[in-house]
Tab-separated table of C-alpha atoms in Angstrom:
chain	number	residue	atom	x	y	z
I	1	MET	CA	-17.561	-60.149	-30.369
I	2	LYS	CA	-14.579	-61.260	-32.327
I	3	LEU	CA	-14.861	-60.493	-35.916
I	4	VAL	CA	-12.789	-60.839	-39.396
I	5	LEU	CA	-13.756	-58.589	-42.305
I	6	ILE	CA	-13.143	-59.539	-45.663
I	7	GLY	CA	-12.840	-56.446	-47.923
I	8	SER	CA	-11.099	-53.330	-47.675
I	9	GLY	CA	-13.606	-50.774	-49.463
I	10	ASN	CA	-16.017	-48.206	-48.288
I	11	VAL	CA	-18.712	-50.701	-46.412
I	12	ALA	CA	-15.654	-52.728	-45.161
I	13	LYS	CA	-14.030	-49.411	-43.889
I	14	THR	CA	-17.172	-48.003	-42.374
I	15	LEU	CA	-18.048	-51.356	-40.406
I	16	ALA	CA	-14.840	-51.633	-39.095
I	17	VAL	CA	-14.910	-48.323	-37.363
I	18	LEU	CA	-18.323	-48.972	-36.451
I	19	PHE	CA	-17.535	-52.052	-34.679
I	20	LYS	CA	-14.523	-51.425	-33.475
I	21	ASN	CA	-15.602	-48.138	-31.368
I	22	ALA	CA	-18.315	-50.249	-29.945
I	23	GLY	CA	-15.640	-52.413	-28.345
I	24	HIS	CA	-15.640	-55.565	-30.507
I	25	GLU	CA	-12.428	-57.293	-31.145
I	26	LEU	CA	-11.340	-56.943	-34.860
I	27	LEU	CA	-9.296	-60.013	-35.327
I	28	GLN	CA	-8.282	-59.191	-38.658
I	29	VAL	CA	-8.985	-57.530	-42.219
I	30	TYR	CA	-8.368	-59.598	-45.396
I	31	GLY	CA	-7.898	-56.961	-48.279
I	32	ARG	CA	-6.871	-58.034	-51.764
I	33	ASP	CA	-5.216	-54.578	-52.164
I	34	GLU	CA	-2.632	-53.694	-49.614
I	35	ASN	CA	-2.875	-50.175	-49.621
I	36	LYS	CA	-6.463	-49.693	-49.219
I	37	ALA	CA	-6.203	-52.515	-46.377
I	38	SER	CA	-3.382	-50.929	-44.346
I	39	ASP	CA	-5.142	-47.597	-45.055
I	40	PHE	CA	-7.412	-47.932	-42.312
I	41	CYS	CA	-6.285	-50.964	-40.347
I	42	GLU	CA	-3.074	-49.170	-39.232
I	43	MET	CA	-4.919	-46.389	-38.175
I	44	LEU	CA	-7.505	-48.305	-36.140
I	45	GLY	CA	-4.975	-50.830	-34.955
I	46	ILE	CA	-6.131	-53.851	-36.880
I	47	PRO	CA	-4.145	-56.494	-38.281
I	48	TYR	CA	-4.801	-57.147	-41.861
I	49	THR	CA	-3.603	-59.719	-44.510
I	50	THR	CA	-3.408	-59.958	-48.479
I	51	HIS	CA	-3.549	-63.618	-48.212
I	52	TRP	CA	-6.396	-65.967	-48.006
I	53	GLN	CA	-4.345	-68.826	-46.145
I	54	GLN	CA	-3.728	-66.305	-43.385
I	55	ILE	CA	-7.355	-65.630	-42.772
I	56	ASN	CA	-7.819	-65.903	-38.576
I	57	PRO	CA	-9.625	-68.877	-37.622
I	58	ASP	CA	-10.796	-67.604	-34.190
I	59	ALA	CA	-13.715	-65.216	-35.194
I	60	VAL	CA	-17.054	-65.596	-34.344
I	61	LEU	CA	-18.211	-64.295	-37.276
I	62	TYR	CA	-16.702	-63.321	-40.661
I	63	ILE	CA	-18.238	-60.519	-42.728
I	64	ILE	CA	-17.505	-60.571	-46.500
I	65	ALA	CA	-17.790	-56.819	-47.637
I	66	ILE	CA	-16.633	-56.787	-51.364
I	67	SER	CA	-18.248	-56.193	-54.485
I	68	ASP	CA	-21.663	-58.395	-55.242
I	69	SER	CA	-20.144	-59.615	-58.596
I	70	ALA	CA	-17.105	-60.812	-56.561
I	71	LEU	CA	-19.388	-62.894	-53.789
I	72	PRO	CA	-20.226	-66.282	-56.087
I	73	GLU	CA	-16.626	-66.766	-56.156
I	74	MET	CA	-16.096	-66.611	-52.512
I	75	GLY	CA	-16.607	-70.546	-52.210
I	76	ARG	CA	-13.191	-71.296	-54.274
I	77	TYR	CA	-11.213	-69.019	-51.704
I	78	LEU	CA	-12.837	-69.371	-48.389
I	79	SER	CA	-13.767	-72.386	-46.363
I	80	LEU	CA	-14.953	-71.725	-42.827
I	81	PRO	CA	-16.715	-75.145	-41.556
I	82	GLY	CA	-18.962	-74.226	-38.779
I	83	LYS	CA	-18.316	-70.705	-38.814
I	84	LEU	CA	-20.920	-67.700	-39.273
I	85	VAL	CA	-20.182	-65.988	-42.317
I	86	VAL	CA	-22.286	-62.939	-44.054
I	87	HIS	CA	-22.253	-60.720	-46.835
I	88	THR	CA	-23.343	-57.019	-46.936
I	89	ALA	CA	-24.950	-56.873	-50.327
I	90	GLY	CA	-28.567	-55.592	-50.880
I	91	THR	CA	-29.372	-57.745	-54.100
I	92	VAL	CA	-27.562	-61.025	-53.519
I	93	SER	CA	-29.404	-64.041	-52.083
I	94	LYS	CA	-27.604	-65.497	-48.844
I	95	GLU	CA	-27.263	-68.891	-50.563
I	96	VAL	CA	-24.305	-67.180	-52.414
I	97	LEU	CA	-22.685	-68.346	-49.033
I	98	SER	CA	-23.612	-72.068	-48.586
I	99	GLY	CA	-20.386	-73.020	-50.117
I	100	ILE	CA	-18.396	-71.440	-47.468
I	101	SER	CA	-20.348	-72.847	-44.433
I	102	ASP	CA	-23.332	-73.946	-43.404
I	103	ARG	CA	-24.045	-71.159	-41.193
I	104	TYR	CA	-24.436	-68.074	-43.679
I	105	GLY	CA	-26.613	-65.015	-43.318
I	106	VAL	CA	-26.536	-61.377	-44.476
I	107	LEU	CA	-25.521	-57.898	-42.598
I	108	TYR	CA	-26.834	-55.371	-44.972
I	109	PRO	CA	-26.366	-51.885	-44.136
I	110	LEU	CA	-29.164	-49.509	-45.457
I	111	GLN	CA	-26.826	-46.571	-46.238
I	112	SER	CA	-24.884	-45.227	-49.045
I	113	LEU	CA	-21.465	-45.562	-47.778
I	114	ARG	CA	-19.354	-44.255	-50.889
I	115	GLY	CA	-16.459	-41.576	-50.176
I	116	SER	CA	-15.995	-40.498	-46.346
I	117	ALA	CA	-17.636	-41.869	-43.310
I	118	PRO	CA	-21.584	-41.135	-43.501
I	119	VAL	CA	-22.750	-37.967	-41.644
I	120	THR	CA	-25.398	-39.589	-39.915
I	121	ALA	CA	-23.866	-42.090	-37.613
I	122	GLN	CA	-26.223	-44.374	-37.247
I	123	PHE	CA	-27.942	-46.422	-39.874
I	124	PRO	CA	-29.847	-49.334	-39.960
I	125	PHE	CA	-29.556	-53.011	-40.873
I	126	LEU	CA	-31.649	-55.391	-43.070
I	127	ILE	CA	-30.065	-59.087	-41.600
I	128	ASN	CA	-30.863	-62.898	-41.791
I	129	ALA	CA	-29.343	-66.156	-41.242
I	130	SER	CA	-29.717	-69.687	-42.139
I	131	ASN	CA	-30.189	-71.073	-38.924
I	132	PRO	CA	-32.157	-69.239	-36.463
I	133	PRO	CA	-29.871	-68.747	-33.377
I	134	ASP	CA	-27.282	-67.158	-35.604
I	135	ILE	CA	-30.305	-64.173	-36.133
I	136	GLU	CA	-29.809	-63.996	-32.428
I	137	LEU	CA	-26.041	-63.159	-32.690
I	138	LEU	CA	-26.479	-60.583	-35.690
I	139	ILE	CA	-29.253	-58.947	-33.661
I	140	ASN	CA	-26.817	-58.777	-30.846
I	141	LEU	CA	-24.185	-57.434	-32.874
I	142	VAL	CA	-26.386	-54.661	-34.632
I	143	SER	CA	-27.734	-53.924	-31.111
I	144	SER	CA	-24.242	-53.127	-29.650
I	145	VAL	CA	-23.771	-50.458	-31.772
I	146	GLY	CA	-27.379	-49.029	-31.303
I	147	ALA	CA	-28.426	-49.729	-34.856
I	148	ASP	CA	-31.906	-50.120	-36.158
I	149	PHE	CA	-32.774	-53.555	-37.757
I	150	GLN	CA	-35.212	-55.550	-39.542
I	151	ILE	CA	-35.211	-59.420	-40.248
I	152	VAL	CA	-36.012	-59.777	-43.917
I	153	ASP	CA	-36.033	-62.412	-46.452
I	154	ASP	CA	-33.829	-62.326	-49.974
I	155	GLU	CA	-37.052	-60.704	-51.905
I	156	GLN	CA	-37.554	-58.352	-49.287
I	157	ARG	CA	-33.838	-57.084	-49.290
I	158	ALA	CA	-34.016	-56.969	-52.975
I	159	ARG	CA	-37.020	-54.279	-52.697
I	160	MET	CA	-35.472	-52.126	-49.968
I	161	HIS	CA	-32.264	-51.904	-52.122
I	162	LEU	CA	-34.863	-50.697	-55.019
I	163	ALA	CA	-36.664	-48.278	-52.485
I	164	ALA	CA	-33.233	-47.044	-51.654
I	165	VAL	CA	-32.408	-46.458	-55.500
I	166	TRP	CA	-35.559	-44.245	-55.434
I	167	VAL	CA	-34.772	-42.185	-52.239
I	168	ASN	CA	-30.923	-41.935	-52.929
I	169	ASN	CA	-29.610	-42.095	-56.880
I	170	PHE	CA	-32.631	-40.310	-58.259
I	171	PRO	CA	-33.070	-37.432	-55.727
I	172	ASN	CA	-29.307	-37.088	-56.238
I	173	LEU	CA	-29.671	-37.178	-60.193
I	174	PHE	CA	-32.051	-34.197	-59.328
I	175	TYR	CA	-29.465	-32.506	-57.214
I	176	ARG	CA	-27.124	-32.391	-60.362
I	177	ILE	CA	-29.685	-30.935	-62.655
I	178	ALA	CA	-30.480	-28.345	-60.185
I	179	TYR	CA	-27.104	-27.433	-60.090
I	180	ASN	CA	-26.614	-27.504	-63.723
I	181	LEU	CA	-29.634	-24.886	-63.866
I	182	CYS	CA	-28.025	-22.751	-61.079
I	183	GLU	CA	-24.609	-22.690	-63.363
I	184	GLU	CA	-26.595	-21.850	-66.288
I	185	ASN	CA	-28.385	-19.172	-64.503
I	186	LYS	CA	-25.830	-17.589	-62.411
I	187	THR	CA	-27.164	-18.401	-59.393
I	188	GLU	CA	-25.751	-20.261	-56.247
I	189	PHE	CA	-26.571	-23.664	-55.822
I	190	LYS	CA	-25.519	-23.206	-52.246
I	191	LEU	CA	-28.953	-21.554	-51.856
I	192	LEU	CA	-30.801	-24.383	-52.469
I	193	LEU	CA	-29.429	-26.509	-49.403
I	194	PRO	CA	-31.723	-25.555	-46.766
I	195	LEU	CA	-34.588	-26.669	-48.947
I	196	ILE	CA	-32.652	-29.951	-49.725
I	197	SER	CA	-32.259	-30.492	-46.097
I	198	GLU	CA	-35.595	-29.610	-45.315
I	199	THR	CA	-37.455	-31.681	-47.635
I	200	ALA	CA	-35.130	-34.793	-46.177
I	201	LEU	CA	-35.351	-34.160	-42.636
I	202	ARG	CA	-39.080	-33.853	-42.444
I	203	MET	CA	-39.491	-37.191	-43.464
I	204	ASP	CA	-40.655	-39.132	-39.980
I	205	GLY	CA	-41.807	-42.426	-41.492
I	206	THR	CA	-45.211	-41.587	-42.129
I	207	ASP	CA	-46.319	-41.329	-45.566
I	208	PRO	CA	-44.419	-38.577	-47.651
I	209	ALA	CA	-47.601	-37.863	-49.441
I	210	LYS	CA	-48.568	-34.915	-46.855
I	211	TRP	CA	-45.666	-33.003	-48.048
I	212	GLN	CA	-46.018	-33.018	-51.880
I	213	THR	CA	-46.199	-29.216	-52.805
I	214	GLY	CA	-45.526	-27.568	-56.180
I	215	PRO	CA	-47.201	-26.585	-59.352
I	216	ALA	CA	-47.985	-30.050	-60.290
I	217	SER	CA	-49.434	-31.144	-57.181
I	218	ARG	CA	-52.064	-27.801	-56.885
I	219	GLY	CA	-52.721	-28.182	-60.877
I	220	ASP	CA	-50.636	-24.965	-62.119
I	221	VAL	CA	-50.667	-25.480	-65.630
I	222	GLY	CA	-49.105	-22.048	-66.144
I	223	THR	CA	-46.321	-22.607	-63.991
I	224	ILE	CA	-45.641	-26.192	-65.553
I	225	LYS	CA	-45.458	-24.522	-69.168
I	226	ALA	CA	-43.212	-21.628	-67.890
I	227	HIS	CA	-41.248	-24.390	-66.578
I	228	LEU	CA	-40.675	-26.554	-69.609
I	229	ASP	CA	-40.079	-23.709	-71.643
I	230	MET	CA	-37.236	-22.756	-69.573
I	231	MET	CA	-35.468	-26.014	-70.430
I	232	LYS	CA	-36.325	-25.867	-73.991
I	233	ASN	CA	-32.575	-26.619	-74.408
I	234	HIS	CA	-32.578	-30.044	-72.476
I	235	PRO	CA	-35.202	-32.122	-74.150
I	236	HIS	CA	-34.603	-35.161	-71.714
I	237	TRP	CA	-35.320	-32.880	-68.367
I	238	GLN	CA	-38.578	-31.618	-69.973
I	239	GLN	CA	-39.451	-35.386	-70.387
I	240	ILE	CA	-38.616	-36.124	-66.967
I	241	TYR	CA	-40.346	-33.190	-65.536
I	242	SER	CA	-43.498	-33.874	-67.770
I	243	ILE	CA	-43.771	-37.666	-66.377
I	244	LEU	CA	-43.025	-36.550	-62.850
I	245	SER	CA	-45.535	-33.631	-63.296
I	246	GLU	CA	-48.220	-36.434	-64.265
I	247	GLU	CA	-47.287	-39.007	-61.598
I	248	ILE	CA	-47.738	-36.267	-58.755
I	249	LYS	CA	-51.060	-35.223	-60.436
I	250	LYS	CA	-52.396	-38.921	-60.302
I	251	GLY	CA	-51.502	-38.953	-56.723
I	252	SER	CA	-49.386	-41.765	-56.869
Y	1	MET	CA	-37.791	-2.140	-39.004
Y	2	LYS	CA	-41.238	-1.259	-39.263
Y	3	LEU	CA	-43.272	-4.044	-40.906
Y	4	VAL	CA	-46.722	-5.081	-42.319
Y	5	LEU	CA	-47.487	-8.479	-43.685
Y	6	ILE	CA	-50.495	-8.759	-45.850
Y	7	GLY	CA	-51.373	-12.622	-45.886
Y	8	SER	CA	-52.170	-15.140	-42.865
Y	9	GLY	CA	-50.973	-18.366	-44.778
Y	10	ASN	CA	-47.782	-20.392	-43.971
Y	11	VAL	CA	-45.062	-18.090	-45.526
Y	12	ALA	CA	-47.076	-14.766	-43.975
Y	13	LYS	CA	-46.741	-17.035	-40.720
Y	14	THR	CA	-42.990	-18.179	-41.019
Y	15	LEU	CA	-41.895	-14.285	-41.627
Y	16	ALA	CA	-43.825	-13.081	-38.876
Y	17	VAL	CA	-42.018	-15.216	-36.339
Y	18	LEU	CA	-38.857	-14.988	-38.358
Y	19	PHE	CA	-39.002	-11.103	-38.092
Y	20	LYS	CA	-40.528	-10.800	-34.828
Y	21	ASN	CA	-37.695	-12.882	-33.311
Y	22	ALA	CA	-35.097	-10.584	-34.623
Y	23	GLY	CA	-36.462	-7.501	-33.309
Y	24	HIS	CA	-38.415	-5.972	-36.056
Y	25	GLU	CA	-41.728	-4.220	-35.413
Y	26	LEU	CA	-44.763	-6.084	-36.681
Y	27	LEU	CA	-47.313	-3.102	-37.015
Y	28	GLN	CA	-49.908	-5.318	-38.634
Y	29	VAL	CA	-50.950	-8.504	-40.137
Y	30	TYR	CA	-53.658	-7.820	-42.718
Y	31	GLY	CA	-55.627	-11.497	-43.344
Y	32	ARG	CA	-58.744	-12.242	-45.459
Y	33	ASP	CA	-59.444	-15.114	-42.972
Y	34	GLU	CA	-59.744	-13.798	-39.567
Y	35	ASN	CA	-59.571	-17.153	-37.969
Y	36	LYS	CA	-55.927	-17.960	-39.713
Y	37	ALA	CA	-54.737	-14.213	-38.730
Y	38	SER	CA	-55.596	-14.493	-35.207
Y	39	ASP	CA	-54.324	-17.831	-34.996
Y	40	PHE	CA	-50.412	-16.537	-34.701
Y	41	CYS	CA	-50.985	-12.767	-34.365
Y	42	GLU	CA	-52.494	-13.605	-30.876
Y	43	MET	CA	-49.584	-15.701	-30.281
Y	44	LEU	CA	-46.870	-13.090	-31.355
Y	45	GLY	CA	-48.798	-10.189	-29.792
Y	46	ILE	CA	-49.112	-8.801	-33.205
Y	47	PRO	CA	-52.356	-6.822	-34.001
Y	48	TYR	CA	-54.279	-7.795	-37.278
Y	49	THR	CA	-57.024	-6.541	-39.469
Y	50	THR	CA	-59.391	-8.181	-41.923
Y	51	HIS	CA	-60.187	-4.754	-43.539
Y	52	TRP	CA	-58.274	-3.186	-46.213
Y	53	GLN	CA	-59.245	0.317	-44.920
Y	54	GLN	CA	-57.407	-0.295	-41.905
Y	55	ILE	CA	-53.728	-1.266	-43.357
Y	56	ASN	CA	-51.449	0.624	-41.367
Y	57	PRO	CA	-49.885	3.303	-43.328
Y	58	ASP	CA	-46.609	3.548	-40.992
Y	59	ALA	CA	-44.590	0.621	-42.031
Y	60	VAL	CA	-41.464	1.268	-43.964
Y	61	LEU	CA	-41.850	-2.224	-45.935
Y	62	TYR	CA	-45.174	-3.987	-46.775
Y	63	ILE	CA	-44.630	-7.541	-47.426
Y	64	ILE	CA	-47.700	-9.271	-49.541
Y	65	ALA	CA	-47.494	-13.041	-48.904
Y	66	ILE	CA	-50.251	-14.426	-50.959
Y	67	SER	CA	-51.047	-16.853	-53.636
Y	68	ASP	CA	-49.491	-15.944	-57.035
Y	69	SER	CA	-52.769	-15.977	-58.906
Y	70	ALA	CA	-54.150	-13.109	-56.342
Y	71	LEU	CA	-51.172	-10.686	-56.653
Y	72	PRO	CA	-52.354	-9.215	-59.765
Y	73	GLU	CA	-55.777	-7.849	-58.110
Y	74	MET	CA	-53.659	-6.198	-55.438
Y	75	GLY	CA	-53.671	-2.727	-57.050
Y	76	ARG	CA	-57.655	-2.937	-56.565
Y	77	TYR	CA	-57.199	-2.882	-52.995
Y	78	LEU	CA	-53.899	-1.809	-52.019
Y	79	SER	CA	-52.355	1.938	-52.657
Y	80	LEU	CA	-49.176	2.911	-50.575
Y	81	PRO	CA	-47.696	5.640	-52.963
Y	82	GLY	CA	-43.914	6.272	-51.611
Y	83	LYS	CA	-43.639	2.826	-49.673
Y	84	LEU	CA	-41.792	-0.107	-50.564
Y	85	VAL	CA	-44.046	-2.986	-51.257
Y	86	VAL	CA	-42.695	-6.396	-51.909
Y	87	HIS	CA	-44.191	-9.950	-52.504
Y	88	THR	CA	-42.935	-13.312	-51.966
Y	89	ALA	CA	-43.823	-15.309	-55.002
Y	90	GLY	CA	-41.009	-17.613	-56.736
Y	91	THR	CA	-42.344	-16.798	-59.927
Y	92	VAL	CA	-44.495	-13.763	-60.367
Y	93	SER	CA	-42.885	-10.471	-61.914
Y	94	LYS	CA	-42.064	-7.849	-59.607
Y	95	GLU	CA	-43.359	-5.416	-61.972
Y	96	VAL	CA	-46.941	-6.881	-61.028
Y	97	LEU	CA	-46.776	-4.827	-57.847
Y	98	SER	CA	-46.246	-1.253	-59.899
Y	99	GLY	CA	-49.853	-0.132	-59.590
Y	100	ILE	CA	-49.440	-0.006	-55.814
Y	101	SER	CA	-46.468	2.021	-55.164
Y	102	ASP	CA	-43.328	3.270	-57.376
Y	103	ARG	CA	-41.070	1.335	-54.927
Y	104	TYR	CA	-41.876	-2.513	-55.209
Y	105	GLY	CA	-39.729	-5.463	-55.104
Y	106	VAL	CA	-39.290	-9.280	-54.256
Y	107	LEU	CA	-38.479	-10.953	-51.203
Y	108	TYR	CA	-38.644	-14.612	-51.991
Y	109	PRO	CA	-37.824	-17.073	-49.356
Y	110	LEU	CA	-36.214	-20.214	-51.347
Y	111	GLN	CA	-37.619	-22.873	-48.892
Y	112	SER	CA	-40.669	-25.103	-48.470
Y	113	LEU	CA	-43.250	-23.354	-45.859
Y	114	ARG	CA	-46.028	-25.669	-46.085
Y	115	GLY	CA	-47.250	-26.799	-42.869
Y	116	SER	CA	-45.346	-26.394	-39.371
Y	117	ALA	CA	-42.174	-24.216	-39.239
Y	118	PRO	CA	-39.409	-25.262	-40.917
Y	119	VAL	CA	-36.763	-27.918	-39.512
Y	120	THR	CA	-34.009	-25.949	-40.453
Y	121	ALA	CA	-34.307	-22.371	-38.773
Y	122	GLN	CA	-32.482	-20.442	-41.767
Y	123	PHE	CA	-33.026	-20.237	-45.229
Y	124	PRO	CA	-32.103	-17.611	-47.944
Y	125	PHE	CA	-33.837	-14.943	-49.808
Y	126	LEU	CA	-33.844	-14.118	-53.588
Y	127	ILE	CA	-34.304	-10.377	-53.490
Y	128	ASN	CA	-34.633	-7.475	-55.869
Y	129	ALA	CA	-36.296	-3.833	-55.942
Y	130	SER	CA	-37.316	-1.446	-58.600
Y	131	ASN	CA	-35.161	1.152	-56.711
Y	132	PRO	CA	-31.357	0.340	-56.264
Y	133	PRO	CA	-31.390	2.103	-52.743
Y	134	ASP	CA	-34.516	-0.300	-51.905
Y	135	ILE	CA	-32.157	-3.360	-52.547
Y	136	GLU	CA	-30.009	-2.158	-49.602
Y	137	LEU	CA	-33.224	-2.134	-47.415
Y	138	LEU	CA	-33.782	-5.833	-48.312
Y	139	ILE	CA	-30.321	-6.715	-47.800
Y	140	ASN	CA	-30.279	-5.324	-44.397
Y	141	LEU	CA	-33.590	-6.662	-43.476
Y	142	VAL	CA	-32.299	-10.346	-44.418
Y	143	SER	CA	-28.807	-9.798	-42.768
Y	144	SER	CA	-30.532	-8.777	-39.573
Y	145	VAL	CA	-32.127	-12.719	-39.213
Y	146	GLY	CA	-28.370	-14.097	-40.339
Y	147	ALA	CA	-30.180	-15.076	-44.013
Y	148	ASP	CA	-28.265	-15.653	-46.715
Y	149	PHE	CA	-29.239	-13.993	-50.109
Y	150	GLN	CA	-28.560	-13.189	-53.800
Y	151	ILE	CA	-30.046	-10.372	-55.985
Y	152	VAL	CA	-31.851	-12.376	-58.815
Y	153	ASP	CA	-33.994	-10.690	-61.638
Y	154	ASP	CA	-37.369	-12.210	-62.633
Y	155	GLU	CA	-35.741	-14.704	-64.734
Y	156	GLN	CA	-33.273	-15.765	-62.545
Y	157	ARG	CA	-35.889	-16.285	-59.648
Y	158	ALA	CA	-37.922	-18.164	-61.798
Y	159	ARG	CA	-35.319	-20.533	-62.773
Y	160	MET	CA	-34.381	-20.855	-59.147
Y	161	HIS	CA	-38.208	-21.868	-58.477
Y	162	LEU	CA	-37.775	-24.383	-61.071
Y	163	ALA	CA	-34.740	-25.715	-59.437
Y	164	ALA	CA	-36.629	-25.906	-56.129
Y	165	VAL	CA	-39.275	-28.394	-58.056
Y	166	TRP	CA	-36.471	-30.327	-58.804
Y	167	VAL	CA	-34.571	-30.786	-55.376
Y	168	ASN	CA	-38.037	-30.680	-53.331
Y	169	ASN	CA	-40.994	-31.854	-55.009
Y	170	PHE	CA	-39.878	-34.643	-57.264
Y	171	PRO	CA	-37.505	-36.103	-54.523
Y	172	ASN	CA	-40.849	-36.041	-52.073
Y	173	LEU	CA	-42.590	-38.127	-55.067
Y	174	PHE	CA	-39.890	-40.564	-54.553
Y	175	TYR	CA	-40.285	-40.468	-51.066
Y	176	ARG	CA	-43.951	-41.345	-51.627
Y	177	ILE	CA	-43.027	-44.284	-53.976
Y	178	ALA	CA	-40.282	-45.900	-51.727
Y	179	TYR	CA	-42.991	-45.784	-48.859
Y	180	ASN	CA	-45.264	-47.695	-51.109
Y	181	LEU	CA	-43.221	-50.039	-52.099
Y	182	CYS	CA	-42.328	-50.402	-48.255
Y	183	GLU	CA	-46.011	-51.035	-47.421
Y	184	GLU	CA	-46.212	-53.746	-50.200
Y	185	ASN	CA	-43.128	-55.404	-49.084
Y	186	LYS	CA	-43.873	-55.542	-45.238
Y	187	THR	CA	-40.819	-53.390	-44.370
Y	188	GLU	CA	-40.389	-50.516	-42.100
Y	189	PHE	CA	-40.236	-47.394	-44.400
Y	190	LYS	CA	-38.242	-45.451	-41.213
Y	191	LEU	CA	-35.386	-47.543	-41.782
Y	192	LEU	CA	-34.773	-45.325	-44.901
Y	193	LEU	CA	-34.849	-42.185	-43.310
Y	194	PRO	CA	-31.001	-42.163	-42.481
Y	195	LEU	CA	-30.172	-42.870	-46.280
Y	196	ILE	CA	-32.656	-39.854	-46.879
Y	197	SER	CA	-30.918	-37.528	-44.686
Y	198	GLU	CA	-27.165	-38.455	-45.533
Y	199	THR	CA	-28.086	-38.369	-49.578
Y	200	ALA	CA	-29.267	-34.702	-48.516
Y	201	LEU	CA	-26.962	-33.789	-45.737
Y	202	ARG	CA	-23.628	-34.441	-47.719
Y	203	MET	CA	-24.621	-31.660	-50.446
Y	204	ASP	CA	-22.008	-28.922	-49.983
Y	205	GLY	CA	-22.779	-26.809	-52.771
Y	206	THR	CA	-20.479	-28.303	-55.037
Y	207	ASP	CA	-21.475	-30.503	-57.830
Y	208	PRO	CA	-23.661	-33.273	-56.783
Y	209	ALA	CA	-22.158	-35.780	-59.777
Y	210	LYS	CA	-19.569	-36.911	-57.310
Y	211	TRP	CA	-22.196	-38.694	-55.183
Y	212	GLN	CA	-23.754	-40.523	-57.891
Y	213	THR	CA	-23.988	-44.405	-56.836
Y	214	GLY	CA	-26.468	-46.966	-58.070
Y	215	PRO	CA	-26.923	-49.819	-60.477
Y	216	ALA	CA	-27.113	-47.123	-63.049
Y	217	SER	CA	-24.300	-45.275	-62.589
Y	218	ARG	CA	-22.074	-48.319	-62.403
Y	219	GLY	CA	-23.797	-49.774	-65.519
Y	220	ASP	CA	-25.238	-52.979	-63.361
Y	221	VAL	CA	-27.414	-54.238	-65.995
Y	222	GLY	CA	-28.573	-57.351	-63.882
Y	223	THR	CA	-29.791	-55.251	-60.663
Y	224	ILE	CA	-31.382	-52.844	-63.122
Y	225	LYS	CA	-33.426	-55.731	-64.800
Y	226	ALA	CA	-34.500	-57.206	-61.296
Y	227	HIS	CA	-35.352	-53.857	-60.343
Y	228	LEU	CA	-37.770	-53.439	-63.248
Y	229	ASP	CA	-39.094	-56.905	-62.540
Y	230	MET	CA	-40.069	-56.199	-59.129
Y	231	MET	CA	-42.312	-53.240	-60.275
Y	232	LYS	CA	-44.029	-55.228	-62.856
Y	233	ASN	CA	-47.499	-54.074	-61.066
Y	234	HIS	CA	-46.590	-50.430	-61.379
Y	235	PRO	CA	-45.707	-49.530	-65.159
Y	236	HIS	CA	-45.367	-45.914	-64.578
Y	237	TRP	CA	-42.677	-46.740	-61.764
Y	238	GLN	CA	-40.994	-48.952	-64.246
Y	239	GLN	CA	-41.007	-46.134	-66.960
Y	240	ILE	CA	-40.183	-43.402	-64.741
Y	241	TYR	CA	-37.256	-45.709	-63.490
Y	242	SER	CA	-35.895	-46.707	-66.883
Y	243	ILE	CA	-35.610	-42.837	-68.129
Y	244	LEU	CA	-33.990	-41.734	-64.950
Y	245	SER	CA	-31.373	-44.917	-65.450
Y	246	GLU	CA	-30.537	-43.710	-68.661
Y	247	GLU	CA	-30.191	-40.214	-67.639
Y	248	ILE	CA	-27.422	-41.310	-65.057
Y	249	LYS	CA	-25.688	-43.518	-67.305
Y	250	LYS	CA	-25.544	-40.426	-69.849
Y	251	GLY	CA	-23.750	-38.721	-67.149
Y	252	SER	CA	-26.547	-35.592	-67.313
């Protein structure tokens, strides 16, 4: 499939590698920042441009992978009548693209793509399009890279983005707290890595409630109190620990 | 090394498999519950007993893997003068074993061993012993199975147990919340599994702060408000989300 990618950040870079490796023809990448665009385009042998006027008109699909806040302005720069145009954002309505083409949709990679390439080669997409035949086109694209997918409306996609915050941003905050506890404690944070992996890798898609362990789940008041005492210099962590222990006890 | 295991729960079972596979001689398992003891001992070809009087006196090391609350009573059942005796608990002082032998210590597996065998074959141990030469004996044991370890005092071990709560029990609670959000949303929780894995597997032992992403870390007030609105039927989740977003913003 002939593709043009608008954007030169981590999402654009990851999708470029993914689709190129699956044999799709990346006609062009548009990037505002020439250094960022040339960085991966030259490595992958993909032409790039920094000028809106030079966007290649021959693609089947235009994928806009830019920041959420820049999406509403796109209609000022881009007009692609008759072409399928999608964005990659978690919480922005697909309608934001309606000024660019009457064929628009969403191709949202449900993965944290900050920094280098993801550890897991595979991640799923949440997709949708204003015209039903274009949904088929997006299904073909994601299937060609072996990716899982679900067709979801704007509301469902926003709620999956919320769920992503729960399983990524908040656990990462807790890894940071554990890291700081280890630093204070002169113990090695790396000793926790097998536990961190195990906790994540035993998820199988069924209700994680069956894996809930720890002092709160067994009502071990003595250990909870001892833990709170150990954090007496960190009142915020005490507060978070207490609220979460209550939530676990309630069997949320 | 000749070993006797006291206990027949998940920790005892996991250690039995681990040490047996590394070529150690498991002389015996003591289990209060005959069904649980016979369950894995027969499979592994290890003799077991349900009688304190029949504990094999010929082991080099006695590993007590029972519930924290039962440890203080052990002196009533067990006397092993001159033998090295260790427990496997995260928050119990090693002194609790001083009534059994003058050689006592701790062999704490820093892993969640509930249910079936762990996904990751390797996990580290936190170790200590009342007599320095016994620390060497424990190092030899854990090294023989290729496990990482750190020698820690009771306080450090308790704090690592606290860190384990932060990286296991609380993320698991959030996987449950995400599961419930998906159920309400008619989206597939399994689509979040690559994100859950990626979040965990990119930890490398250095400060996880560099991986912090999401609306709170970029000060995206609009998305935070939208997320809170989506949880209007779950005031507890709203409260937790707000407190954690503040903590991320502070750069905890």
